[in-house]
Structures are given as structure tokens and as C-alpha cells.
PDB file of C-alpha atoms and ligand atoms in Angstrom:
ATOM      1  CA  UNK A 295      -6.738 -14.472  -7.621  1.00 69.00           C
ATOM      2  CA  UNK A 296      -6.473 -11.646  -4.922  1.00 76.00           C
ATOM      3  CA  UNK A 297      -4.277 -12.632  -2.013  1.00 95.00           C
ATOM      4  CA  UNK A 298      -1.692 -10.849   0.105  1.00 97.00           C
ATOM      5  CA  UNK A 299       2.065 -11.108   0.663  1.00 98.00           C
ATOM      6  CA  UNK A 300       4.494 -10.322   3.578  1.00 98.00           C
ATOM      7  CA  UNK A 301       8.387 -10.197   3.622  1.00 98.00           C
ATOM      8  CA  UNK A 302       9.686 -10.734   7.221  1.00 98.00           C
ATOM      9  CA  UNK A 303      13.354  -9.849   7.714  1.00 98.00           C
ATOM     10  CA  UNK A 304      14.476 -12.483  10.265  1.00 97.00           C
ATOM     11  CA  UNK A 305      17.742 -12.789  12.186  1.00 95.00           C
ATOM     12  CA  UNK A 306      18.371 -16.358  12.584  1.00 93.00           C
ATOM     13  CA  UNK A 307      21.325 -18.559  11.744  1.00 87.00           C
ATOM     14  CA  UNK A 308      21.932 -15.949   9.167  1.00 91.00           C
ATOM     15  CA  UNK A 309      19.994 -12.881   8.385  1.00 94.00           C
ATOM     16  CA  UNK A 310      17.315 -13.637   5.711  1.00 97.00           C
ATOM     17  CA  UNK A 311      14.133 -12.475   4.320  1.00 98.00           C
ATOM     18  CA  UNK A 312      11.267 -14.795   4.420  1.00 98.00           C
ATOM     19  CA  UNK A 313       8.931 -14.017   1.432  1.00 98.00           C
ATOM     20  CA  UNK A 314       5.399 -15.429   1.886  1.00 98.00           C
ATOM     21  CA  UNK A 315       2.766 -15.131  -0.682  1.00 98.00           C
ATOM     22  CA  UNK A 316      -0.883 -16.245   0.177  1.00 98.00           C
ATOM     23  CA  UNK A 317      -2.450 -19.089  -2.041  1.00 96.00           C
ATOM     24  CA  UNK A 318      -5.549 -20.044  -0.713  1.00 95.00           C
ATOM     25  CA  UNK A 319      -5.515 -20.389   2.855  1.00 96.00           C
ATOM     26  CA  UNK A 320      -1.716 -20.787   3.405  1.00 97.00           C
ATOM     27  CA  UNK A 321       1.355 -18.646   2.856  1.00 98.00           C
ATOM     28  CA  UNK A 322       3.633 -20.219   0.419  1.00 98.00           C
ATOM     29  CA  UNK A 323       7.167 -19.258   1.620  1.00 98.00           C
ATOM     30  CA  UNK A 324      10.664 -18.988   0.424  1.00 98.00           C
ATOM     31  CA  UNK A 325      13.819 -17.843   2.392  1.00 98.00           C
ATOM     32  CA  UNK A 326      15.671 -15.212   0.400  1.00 98.00           C
ATOM     33  CA  UNK A 327      19.184 -14.789   1.917  1.00 97.00           C
ATOM     34  CA  UNK A 328      19.845 -11.430   0.089  1.00 98.00           C
ATOM     35  CA  UNK A 329      16.293 -10.366  -0.111  1.00 98.00           C
ATOM     36  CA  UNK A 330      14.258  -8.978  -2.962  1.00 98.00           C
ATOM     37  CA  UNK A 331      15.536  -6.534  -5.541  1.00 98.00           C
ATOM     38  CA  UNK A 332      13.560  -3.993  -7.731  1.00 98.00           C
ATOM     39  CA  UNK A 333      16.485  -4.388 -10.180  1.00 98.00           C
ATOM     40  CA  UNK A 334      15.299  -6.814 -13.044  1.00 98.00           C
ATOM     41  CA  UNK A 335      19.002  -7.714 -13.673  1.00 98.00           C
ATOM     42  CA  UNK A 336      19.435  -9.053 -10.086  1.00 98.00           C
ATOM     43  CA  UNK A 337      18.540 -12.710  -9.690  1.00 98.00           C
ATOM     44  CA  UNK A 338      18.135 -13.636  -5.861  1.00 98.00           C
ATOM     45  CA  UNK A 339      18.378 -17.243  -4.511  1.00 98.00           C
ATOM     46  CA  UNK A 340      14.981 -18.214  -2.896  1.00 98.00           C
ATOM     47  CA  UNK A 341      14.979 -21.465  -1.050  1.00 98.00           C
ATOM     48  CA  UNK A 342      11.498 -22.962  -0.610  1.00 98.00           C
ATOM     49  CA  UNK A 343      10.404 -23.692   2.927  1.00 97.00           C
ATOM     50  CA  UNK A 344       7.125 -25.173   4.233  1.00 97.00           C
ATOM     51  CA  UNK A 345       3.850 -23.383   3.844  1.00 97.00           C
ATOM     52  CA  UNK A 346       2.978 -21.286   6.828  1.00 97.00           C
ATOM     53  CA  UNK A 347      -0.406 -20.361   8.415  1.00 97.00           C
ATOM     54  CA  UNK A 348      -1.839 -17.010   7.521  1.00 96.00           C
ATOM     55  CA  UNK A 349      -1.300 -15.718  11.001  1.00 96.00           C
ATOM     56  CA  UNK A 350       2.458 -16.291  10.792  1.00 96.00           C
ATOM     57  CA  UNK A 351       2.569 -13.119   8.351  1.00 97.00           C
ATOM     58  CA  UNK A 352       1.571 -10.884  11.156  1.00 97.00           C
ATOM     59  CA  UNK A 353       4.497 -11.809  13.360  1.00 97.00           C
ATOM     60  CA  UNK A 354       6.902  -8.977  14.237  1.00 97.00           C
ATOM     61  CA  UNK A 355       9.034  -9.346  17.543  1.00 96.00           C
ATOM     62  CA  UNK A 356      11.586 -11.692  18.946  1.00 94.00           C
ATOM     63  CA  UNK A 357      11.275 -15.457  18.834  1.00 89.00           C
ATOM     64  CA  UNK A 358      12.482 -16.737  22.173  1.00 85.00           C
ATOM     65  CA  UNK A 359      14.892 -19.603  22.359  1.00 80.00           C
ATOM     66  CA  UNK A 360      16.382 -18.892  19.041  1.00 79.00           C
ATOM     67  CA  UNK A 361      19.430 -21.168  18.839  1.00 78.00           C
ATOM     68  CA  UNK A 362      21.358 -18.999  16.387  1.00 81.00           C
ATOM     69  CA  UNK A 363      20.855 -15.427  15.864  1.00 86.00           C
ATOM     70  CA  UNK A 364      18.777 -13.026  17.982  1.00 91.00           C
ATOM     71  CA  UNK A 365      15.451 -14.432  16.698  1.00 94.00           C
ATOM     72  CA  UNK A 366      14.337 -10.828  15.825  1.00 96.00           C
ATOM     73  CA  UNK A 367      11.581 -10.579  13.074  1.00 97.00           C
ATOM     74  CA  UNK A 368      10.388  -7.391  11.346  1.00 98.00           C
ATOM     75  CA  UNK A 369       7.634  -7.005   8.854  1.00 98.00           C
ATOM     76  CA  UNK A 370       9.740  -5.759   5.956  1.00 98.00           C
ATOM     77  CA  UNK A 371       7.142  -5.202   3.514  1.00 98.00           C
ATOM     78  CA  UNK A 372       3.530  -6.269   3.103  1.00 98.00           C
ATOM     79  CA  UNK A 373       0.553  -5.672   0.833  1.00 98.00           C
ATOM     80  CA  UNK A 374      -1.899  -7.082  -1.684  1.00 98.00           C
ATOM     81  CA  UNK A 375      -0.679  -9.495  -4.133  1.00 98.00           C
ATOM     82  CA  UNK A 376      -2.294 -10.495  -7.346  1.00 97.00           C
ATOM     83  CA  UNK A 377      -1.578 -14.121  -8.538  1.00 97.00           C
ATOM     84  CA  UNK A 378      -0.863 -13.781 -12.270  1.00 97.00           C
ATOM     85  CA  UNK A 379       0.710 -17.380 -12.811  1.00 97.00           C
ATOM     86  CA  UNK A 380       0.856 -20.382 -10.603  1.00 96.00           C
ATOM     87  CA  UNK A 381       2.274 -23.645 -12.052  1.00 97.00           C
ATOM     88  CA  UNK A 382       4.637 -26.362 -10.990  1.00 96.00           C
ATOM     89  CA  UNK A 383       7.997 -24.611 -10.604  1.00 97.00           C
ATOM     90  CA  UNK A 384       6.761 -21.156 -11.367  1.00 98.00           C
ATOM     91  CA  UNK A 385       4.837 -18.487  -9.684  1.00 98.00           C
ATOM     92  CA  UNK A 386       4.358 -14.812 -11.049  1.00 98.00           C
ATOM     93  CA  UNK A 387       2.640 -12.317  -8.589  1.00 98.00           C
ATOM     94  CA  UNK A 388       1.962  -8.677  -8.807  1.00 98.00           C
ATOM     95  CA  UNK A 389       2.761  -7.014  -5.589  1.00 98.00           C
ATOM     96  CA  UNK A 390       1.475  -3.827  -4.128  1.00 98.00           C
ATOM     97  CA  UNK A 391       3.658  -3.293  -1.328  1.00 98.00           C
ATOM     98  CA  UNK A 392       5.295  -0.293   0.331  1.00 98.00           C
ATOM     99  CA  UNK A 393       8.701  -1.236  -1.102  1.00 98.00           C
ATOM    100  CA  UNK A 394       7.962  -3.985  -3.456  1.00 98.00           C
ATOM    101  CA  UNK A 395       5.668  -3.103  -6.596  1.00 98.00           C
ATOM    102  CA  UNK A 396       4.985  -4.466  -9.776  1.00 98.00           C
ATOM    103  CA  UNK A 397       5.415  -8.187 -11.040  1.00 98.00           C
ATOM    104  CA  UNK A 398       7.921 -10.688  -9.592  1.00 98.00           C
ATOM    105  CA  UNK A 399       8.616 -14.218 -10.907  1.00 98.00           C
ATOM    106  CA  UNK A 400       9.715 -17.163  -8.868  1.00 98.00           C
ATOM    107  CA  UNK A 401      11.253 -20.037 -10.840  1.00 98.00           C
ATOM    108  CA  UNK A 402      12.581 -23.282  -9.732  1.00 98.00           C
ATOM    109  CA  UNK A 403      16.021 -23.878 -10.903  1.00 98.00           C
ATOM    110  CA  UNK A 404      17.143 -26.979  -9.006  1.00 96.00           C
ATOM    111  CA  UNK A 405      16.040 -29.476  -6.410  1.00 93.00           C
ATOM    112  CA  UNK A 406      15.670 -26.979  -3.463  1.00 95.00           C
ATOM    113  CA  UNK A 407      16.449 -23.803  -5.444  1.00 98.00           C
ATOM    114  CA  UNK A 408      14.474 -21.177  -6.921  1.00 98.00           C
ATOM    115  CA  UNK A 409      15.313 -17.687  -8.220  1.00 98.00           C
ATOM    116  CA  UNK A 410      13.292 -14.504  -7.342  1.00 98.00           C
ATOM    117  CA  UNK A 411      13.504 -11.734 -10.301  1.00 98.00           C
ATOM    118  CA  UNK A 412      11.784  -8.596 -10.846  1.00 98.00           C
ATOM    119  CA  UNK A 413       9.932  -8.547 -13.955  1.00 98.00           C
ATOM    120  CA  UNK A 414      10.769  -5.676 -16.348  1.00 98.00           C
ATOM    121  CA  UNK A 415       7.708  -3.533 -15.990  1.00 98.00           C
ATOM    122  CA  UNK A 416       7.109   0.270 -15.166  1.00 98.00           C
ATOM    123  CA  UNK A 417       7.890  -0.327 -11.543  1.00 98.00           C
ATOM    124  CA  UNK A 418      11.341  -1.765 -12.090  1.00 98.00           C
ATOM    125  CA  UNK A 419      14.207   0.318 -10.750  1.00 98.00           C
ATOM    126  CA  UNK A 420      17.271  -0.703 -12.502  1.00 98.00           C
ATOM    127  CA  UNK A 421      20.503  -0.192 -10.306  1.00 98.00           C
ATOM    128  CA  UNK A 422      18.668   0.160  -7.167  1.00 98.00           C
ATOM    129  CA  UNK A 423      19.083  -1.835  -3.817  1.00 98.00           C
ATOM    130  CA  UNK A 424      15.909  -1.766  -1.857  1.00 98.00           C
ATOM    131  CA  UNK A 425      17.082  -4.086   0.850  1.00 97.00           C
ATOM    132  CA  UNK A 426      19.964  -1.614   1.648  1.00 97.00           C
ATOM    133  CA  UNK A 427      17.811   1.575   1.058  1.00 97.00           C
ATOM    134  CA  UNK A 428      14.785   0.533   3.080  1.00 98.00           C
ATOM    135  CA  UNK A 429      15.961  -1.608   6.089  1.00 97.00           C
ATOM    136  CA  UNK A 430      13.039  -0.685   8.487  1.00 98.00           C
ATOM    137  CA  UNK A 431       9.745  -2.452   9.290  1.00 98.00           C
ATOM    138  CA  UNK A 432       6.699  -1.061   7.369  1.00 98.00           C
ATOM    139  CA  UNK A 433       4.626  -1.480  10.360  1.00 98.00           C
ATOM    140  CA  UNK A 434       6.756  -0.036  13.244  1.00 97.00           C
ATOM    141  CA  UNK A 435       9.568   1.752  11.480  1.00 98.00           C
ATOM    142  CA  UNK A 436      11.973  -0.281  13.593  1.00 97.00           C
ATOM    143  CA  UNK A 437      15.127  -2.063  12.069  1.00 96.00           C
ATOM    144  CA  UNK A 438      15.639  -5.673  13.313  1.00 95.00           C
ATOM    145  CA  UNK A 439      18.559  -4.601  15.434  1.00 94.00           C
ATOM    146  CA  UNK A 440      16.115  -2.289  17.530  1.00 94.00           C
ATOM    147  CA  UNK A 441      14.064  -5.385  18.372  1.00 93.00           C
ATOM    148  CA  UNK A 442      17.181  -7.551  19.154  1.00 88.00           C
ATOM    149  CA  UNK A 443      18.310  -4.871  21.355  1.00 81.00           C
ATOM    150  CA  UNK A 444      15.315  -4.752  23.604  1.00 54.00           C
ATOM    151  CA  UNK A 445      16.043  -8.428  24.495  1.00 47.00           C
ATOM    152  CA  UNK A 446      19.387  -7.217  26.111  1.00 43.00           C
TER     153      UNK A 446
HETATM  154 MN1   MN B 105      12.951 -17.272   8.766  1.00 74.84          MN
END
């Protein structure tokens, strides 16, 4: 199944990454505190959150009235996604992003706890830390702090 994905870096109560993968006409969503990794040895906590409308994946800017954090959001990565497996408690998708490429697995490990892991494939980069290496928006080149600063 052909779809798209987006990862938004969001400064709210805590800085986190919102991973959203299109399934049909919604974006299934997880909050990933430390962000994705291209290193298959790294398991990242992914907390499932409610589905979002497709249009939510295009937002980059500052959410006004954010109670904690600045509310700044950047589109950290996006691209086409191929859904490889979709079953209860597990999703595998092949991502064709600017930063994230190849297969990723999302697996439920607890009541409100999933893990996000890079599958060992030719795109994997052991030892890398893409969140630290590539902090900028793939649309504007800005960092979330640039947007937050605009707000004064
Ligand atoms: Mn968020």
C-alpha cells in the first residue's frame, strides 16, 4: 500500500518527535521522545497517540497558546511510505524520506508503549544518530529554535 509519512519535531511539555504514517485517510501517530534512529541496535520508545487528519502532517509553525514549551513544530522529515505489514500491535513500513530510508518496525510492548526500531537492511547506519546530525526542517531548513525565536 502506497502512502506517505511525516516526522514533526514538536516543542511541547517536552521536545519530542511526532511520527505519523498514513493508513488510508488518516495519519496513525506516535510520540517518540528521542526521535527515530537509523541504527538497528537502537530501540526508541514510541507512545501511540490519536489518529490525525492528513492535513496535520503539513503543519510547520508555532501553535499559539501552548501551555508548556514554545509550541514550535518543524517538519523534520517526510516522504513516501510503503506499508509492508499492518497487524494488531505491529507495523512495518518502508520509508523514502530525506533522512529516514528503508524499513522501520513499530511493535507494541505494553499497554501504551511501542518501540520503533530500524530494520537491518542496506539503508541501516550502525552507530549513527540522525536526530543529532540533522536537526533541521526538510522544508525550510530551519531548526525549531528558529521558529520559537520568531515568537519573541
Ligand atoms: Mn506533539
